[in-house]
Tab-separated table of C-alpha atoms in Angstrom:
chain	number	residue	atom	x	y	z
A	1	ALA	CA	8.780	91.609	0.344
A	2	GLN	CA	11.624	90.129	0.241
A	3	LYS	CA	12.049	86.992	1.678
A	4	ILE	CA	16.356	87.012	2.161
A	5	THR	CA	17.604	90.641	2.603
A	6	GLN	CA	21.610	90.522	2.556
A	7	THR	CA	21.825	94.236	2.854
A	8	GLN	CA	26.283	94.559	2.002
A	9	PRO	CA	26.622	94.243	-1.801
A	10	GLY	CA	30.127	94.131	-0.524
A	11	MET	CA	32.873	93.623	2.300
A	12	PHE	CA	36.194	93.760	2.885
A	13	VAL	CA	38.661	92.080	5.463
A	14	GLN	CA	41.788	92.029	6.185
A	15	GLU	CA	43.714	88.872	6.111
A	16	LYS	CA	43.401	86.605	9.380
A	17	GLU	CA	40.690	89.057	10.871
A	18	ALA	CA	37.245	87.430	11.435
A	19	VAL	CA	34.145	88.786	9.576
A	20	THR	CA	29.994	88.935	9.806
A	21	LEU	CA	28.215	89.212	6.710
A	22	ASP	CA	24.317	89.568	7.390
A	23	CYS	CA	21.169	87.970	6.348
A	24	THR	CA	17.613	89.043	7.587
A	25	TYR	CA	14.765	86.768	6.676
A	26	ASP	CA	11.002	86.933	6.198
A	27	THR	CA	8.774	83.734	6.947
A	28	SER	CA	5.457	83.318	8.509
A	29	ASP	CA	6.547	79.448	8.758
A	30	PRO	CA	7.172	77.594	12.109
A	31	SER	CA	9.622	75.507	10.420
A	32	TYR	CA	12.436	76.621	7.973
A	33	GLY	CA	16.266	76.085	7.662
A	34	LEU	CA	18.645	78.760	6.675
A	35	PHE	CA	21.682	77.945	5.009
A	36	TRP	CA	24.974	79.815	3.402
A	37	TYR	CA	26.859	79.126	0.363
A	38	LYS	CA	29.845	80.176	-1.147
A	39	GLN	CA	30.208	80.791	-4.810
A	40	PRO	CA	33.962	81.640	-5.653
A	41	SER	CA	34.398	82.998	-9.194
A	42	SER	CA	34.602	79.788	-10.840
A	43	GLY	CA	30.830	80.234	-10.315
A	44	GLU	CA	29.835	76.839	-8.090
A	45	MET	CA	27.855	76.751	-5.167
A	46	ILE	CA	29.697	75.211	-2.160
A	47	PHE	CA	27.634	74.596	1.239
A	48	LEU	CA	28.928	76.218	3.994
A	49	ILE	CA	26.412	75.761	6.938
A	50	TYR	CA	22.858	75.202	7.990
A	51	GLN	CA	21.006	76.223	10.548
A	52	GLY	CA	17.288	74.835	11.893
A	53	SER	CA	14.585	77.222	12.929
A	54	TYR	CA	14.184	74.754	15.845
A	55	ASP	CA	18.004	74.166	16.760
A	56	GLN	CA	18.491	75.789	19.873
A	57	GLN	CA	22.428	76.280	19.492
A	58	ASN	CA	23.872	78.639	16.821
A	59	ALA	CA	25.651	75.920	14.206
A	60	THR	CA	29.196	75.891	13.737
A	61	GLU	CA	31.049	74.278	11.108
A	62	GLY	CA	35.607	75.012	11.723
A	63	ARG	CA	35.607	78.178	10.684
A	64	TYR	CA	31.911	79.469	9.814
A	65	SER	CA	29.844	79.988	12.366
A	66	LEU	CA	26.064	81.216	11.929
A	67	ASN	CA	24.698	83.695	14.536
A	68	PHE	CA	21.156	83.342	14.738
A	69	GLN	CA	18.419	85.387	16.165
A	70	LYS	CA	15.320	83.831	16.005
A	71	ALA	CA	13.307	86.789	17.463
A	72	ARG	CA	14.972	89.313	14.814
A	73	LYS	CA	14.830	87.007	11.805
A	74	SER	CA	18.622	87.616	11.288
A	75	ALA	CA	21.648	84.496	10.901
A	76	ASN	CA	24.215	86.101	10.052
A	77	LEU	CA	27.181	84.427	9.051
A	78	VAL	CA	30.656	84.820	10.825
A	79	ILE	CA	34.045	83.861	9.078
A	80	SER	CA	36.945	83.952	11.323
A	81	ALA	CA	40.362	83.803	10.711
A	82	SER	CA	39.980	84.988	6.944
A	83	GLN	CA	41.863	83.600	4.292
A	84	LEU	CA	42.559	84.923	0.988
A	85	GLY	CA	40.863	82.071	-0.289
A	86	ASP	CA	37.868	83.257	0.993
A	87	SER	CA	37.174	86.096	-1.406
A	88	ALA	CA	33.861	84.873	-2.933
A	89	MET	CA	30.329	85.763	-2.925
A	90	TYR	CA	28.233	84.524	-0.258
A	91	PHE	CA	24.599	83.881	-0.386
A	92	CYS	CA	22.301	83.228	2.401
A	93	ALA	CA	19.215	80.855	1.341
A	94	MET	CA	15.729	79.544	3.049
A	95	ARG	CA	14.071	76.956	2.677
A	96	GLU	CA	10.219	77.031	4.361
A	97	ASP	CA	9.579	73.613	5.525
A	98	GLY	CA	5.792	73.574	5.150
A	99	GLY	CA	4.173	72.603	1.793
A	100	SER	CA	7.438	73.105	0.361
A	101	GLN	CA	9.410	70.528	-2.170
A	102	GLY	CA	12.803	72.099	-0.273
A	103	ASN	CA	13.454	74.674	-2.865
A	104	LEU	CA	15.561	77.548	-1.499
A	105	ILE	CA	14.814	80.923	-1.390
A	106	PHE	CA	18.051	83.472	-1.971
A	107	GLY	CA	18.866	86.395	-1.027
A	108	LYS	CA	21.032	88.729	-3.642
A	109	GLY	CA	24.473	87.845	-2.095
A	110	THR	CA	27.711	89.508	-0.299
A	111	LYS	CA	30.869	89.691	-2.503
A	112	LEU	CA	33.831	89.564	0.032
A	113	SER	CA	37.305	90.702	-0.601
A	114	VAL	CA	39.945	89.377	1.775
A	115	LYS	CA	43.065	91.601	1.812
A	116	PRO	CA	46.434	90.243	2.394
B	1	GLU	CA	32.551	61.850	-2.270
B	2	PRO	CA	29.107	61.943	-4.358
B	3	GLU	CA	28.606	64.858	-6.254
B	4	VAL	CA	26.223	66.236	-8.710
B	5	THR	CA	27.173	66.790	-12.023
B	6	GLN	CA	26.385	68.962	-15.040
B	7	THR	CA	26.988	68.496	-18.876
B	8	PRO	CA	28.110	70.834	-20.676
B	9	SER	CA	30.213	73.795	-18.632
B	10	HIS	CA	29.237	75.806	-21.306
B	11	GLN	CA	26.803	76.185	-24.098
B	12	VAL	CA	26.357	78.956	-26.792
B	13	THR	CA	23.167	78.758	-28.844
B	14	GLN	CA	21.194	80.864	-31.137
B	15	MET	CA	18.228	82.568	-30.541
B	16	GLY	CA	15.067	80.365	-31.131
B	17	GLN	CA	16.856	77.192	-30.596
B	18	GLU	CA	16.457	74.056	-28.538
B	19	VAL	CA	18.819	73.190	-25.547
B	20	ILE	CA	18.842	70.255	-23.027
B	21	LEU	CA	21.080	71.113	-20.373
B	22	ARG	CA	21.750	67.458	-18.347
B	23	CYS	CA	22.158	66.378	-14.728
B	24	VAL	CA	22.792	63.432	-13.307
B	25	PRO	CA	21.878	63.866	-9.385
B	26	ILE	CA	23.457	61.956	-6.294
B	27	SER	CA	22.168	58.216	-6.571
B	28	ASN	CA	20.178	57.877	-3.408
B	29	HIS	CA	18.519	61.463	-3.393
B	30	LEU	CA	14.961	61.539	-4.434
B	31	TYR	CA	13.983	65.626	-4.368
B	32	PHE	CA	15.661	67.241	-8.133
B	33	TYR	CA	16.338	70.975	-8.395
B	34	TRP	CA	16.869	73.396	-10.939
B	35	TYR	CA	18.002	77.008	-10.639
B	36	ARG	CA	18.975	80.080	-12.536
B	37	GLN	CA	21.553	82.701	-11.863
B	38	ILE	CA	21.604	85.518	-14.327
B	39	LEU	CA	25.144	87.305	-14.499
B	40	GLY	CA	25.274	89.152	-11.284
B	41	GLN	CA	22.066	88.411	-10.022
B	42	LYS	CA	20.863	86.326	-7.427
B	43	VAL	CA	19.879	82.222	-7.689
B	44	GLU	CA	16.486	81.875	-8.353
B	45	PHE	CA	14.427	78.731	-8.475
B	46	LEU	CA	13.118	77.449	-11.187
B	47	VAL	CA	11.480	73.984	-10.622
B	48	SER	CA	11.296	71.206	-8.630
B	49	PHE	CA	11.120	67.434	-9.407
B	50	TYR	CA	10.242	64.680	-7.380
B	51	ASN	CA	8.928	60.909	-7.696
B	52	ASN	CA	8.794	61.587	-11.622
B	53	GLU	CA	6.781	64.489	-11.717
B	54	ILE	CA	6.550	68.500	-11.418
B	55	SER	CA	6.342	69.090	-7.787
B	56	GLU	CA	6.731	72.679	-7.587
B	57	LYS	CA	7.717	75.350	-9.994
B	58	SER	CA	7.907	79.132	-10.072
B	59	GLU	CA	6.413	81.877	-12.347
B	60	ILE	CA	9.745	81.681	-14.404
B	61	PHE	CA	9.157	78.080	-15.294
B	62	ASP	CA	7.048	79.085	-18.320
B	63	ASP	CA	6.170	76.971	-21.599
B	64	GLN	CA	9.020	77.064	-22.931
B	65	PHE	CA	10.832	74.950	-20.043
B	66	SER	CA	10.558	71.395	-19.450
B	67	VAL	CA	12.223	68.702	-17.429
B	68	GLU	CA	12.404	65.093	-17.715
B	69	ARG	CA	13.697	62.125	-15.641
B	70	PRO	CA	14.228	59.657	-18.859
B	71	ASP	CA	16.102	56.978	-17.780
B	72	GLY	CA	16.703	57.181	-13.361
B	73	SER	CA	19.175	58.651	-13.548
B	74	ASN	CA	19.595	61.925	-15.809
B	75	PHE	CA	17.645	64.945	-14.871
B	76	THR	CA	17.285	67.058	-17.772
B	77	LEU	CA	15.942	70.768	-18.432
B	78	LYS	CA	15.116	71.652	-21.782
B	79	ILE	CA	14.257	75.490	-23.122
B	80	ARG	CA	12.390	74.646	-26.481
B	81	SER	CA	12.726	78.018	-27.756
B	82	THR	CA	15.360	80.160	-26.395
B	83	LYS	CA	15.925	83.974	-26.290
B	84	LEU	CA	18.831	86.049	-25.124
B	85	GLU	CA	17.340	86.225	-21.774
B	86	ASP	CA	17.665	83.023	-21.024
B	87	SER	CA	21.335	83.408	-21.263
B	88	ALA	CA	22.154	82.808	-17.468
B	89	MET	CA	23.975	79.954	-15.168
B	90	TYR	CA	21.863	77.374	-14.441
B	91	PHE	CA	22.527	74.812	-11.741
B	92	CYS	CA	21.159	71.180	-10.777
B	93	ALA	CA	20.693	70.341	-7.388
B	94	SER	CA	19.518	67.382	-5.338
B	95	SER	CA	18.432	66.425	-2.195
B	96	PRO	CA	17.991	63.288	-0.021
B	97	ARG	CA	14.685	65.245	1.680
B	98	ALA	CA	12.916	67.876	1.519
B	99	GLN	CA	13.393	69.001	5.271
B	100	GLY	CA	15.182	69.025	8.480
B	101	ASN	CA	18.813	68.858	8.308
B	102	THR	CA	19.964	68.460	4.992
B	103	GLU	CA	21.388	70.846	2.314
B	104	ALA	CA	21.173	70.866	-1.371
B	105	PHE	CA	24.010	69.577	-3.462
B	106	PHE	CA	24.513	71.700	-6.361
B	107	GLY	CA	26.300	70.835	-9.749
B	108	GLN	CA	28.928	73.128	-11.012
B	109	GLY	CA	26.373	74.739	-13.236
B	110	THR	CA	25.921	75.345	-17.116
B	111	ARG	CA	26.856	78.480	-18.612
B	112	LEU	CA	24.319	79.659	-21.379
B	113	THR	CA	24.850	81.813	-23.633
B	114	VAL	CA	22.384	83.066	-26.611
B	115	VAL	CA	23.364	85.064	-29.276
């Protein structure tokens, strides 16, 4: 079974609008971390935001926020006020803390295109 | 700001040849990783390295692959006899710890093309 599921292969958003990128996860580990990375066409992986499984509040980093719904096992990324430079692939990833050495499990990604 | 650096950025090699991909992790980090991304696909974990030994590896990381930290700063991935299907972007990453609120810092990647 997929541990990280991103159901949106591609998304379009109008510049200056908000967009939500979906991510659901599957784990039996009570302690885990959820990450979002951005991959522009140049190929590098840019860390955006982190949510720990025990965090009480949703994580926020500038225009990025994470809508964490633990009972639903979802960790959706919300980008507010989209910019043309936000056009990229976005990957959701999970790290299971129990017994792991910190390796990340990635979803298949969502390609976001921001329209002017 | 400290960063993970990878060399070369692009390598073309003939099938059957050995390649070594190089990485310099962030200096005070303790956990090191290699990931692979076949074009258009998701990023896949290959191997983690801690305390000078492999701590975890995926099923992709077979006998053709090896990792080394030869001199306390470089972290290398060797593919002994490359196959066409080894063509991918290879990312090195490092992290100060394996748990908690800490992300893995990725290098810019090495694009390996096997012809």
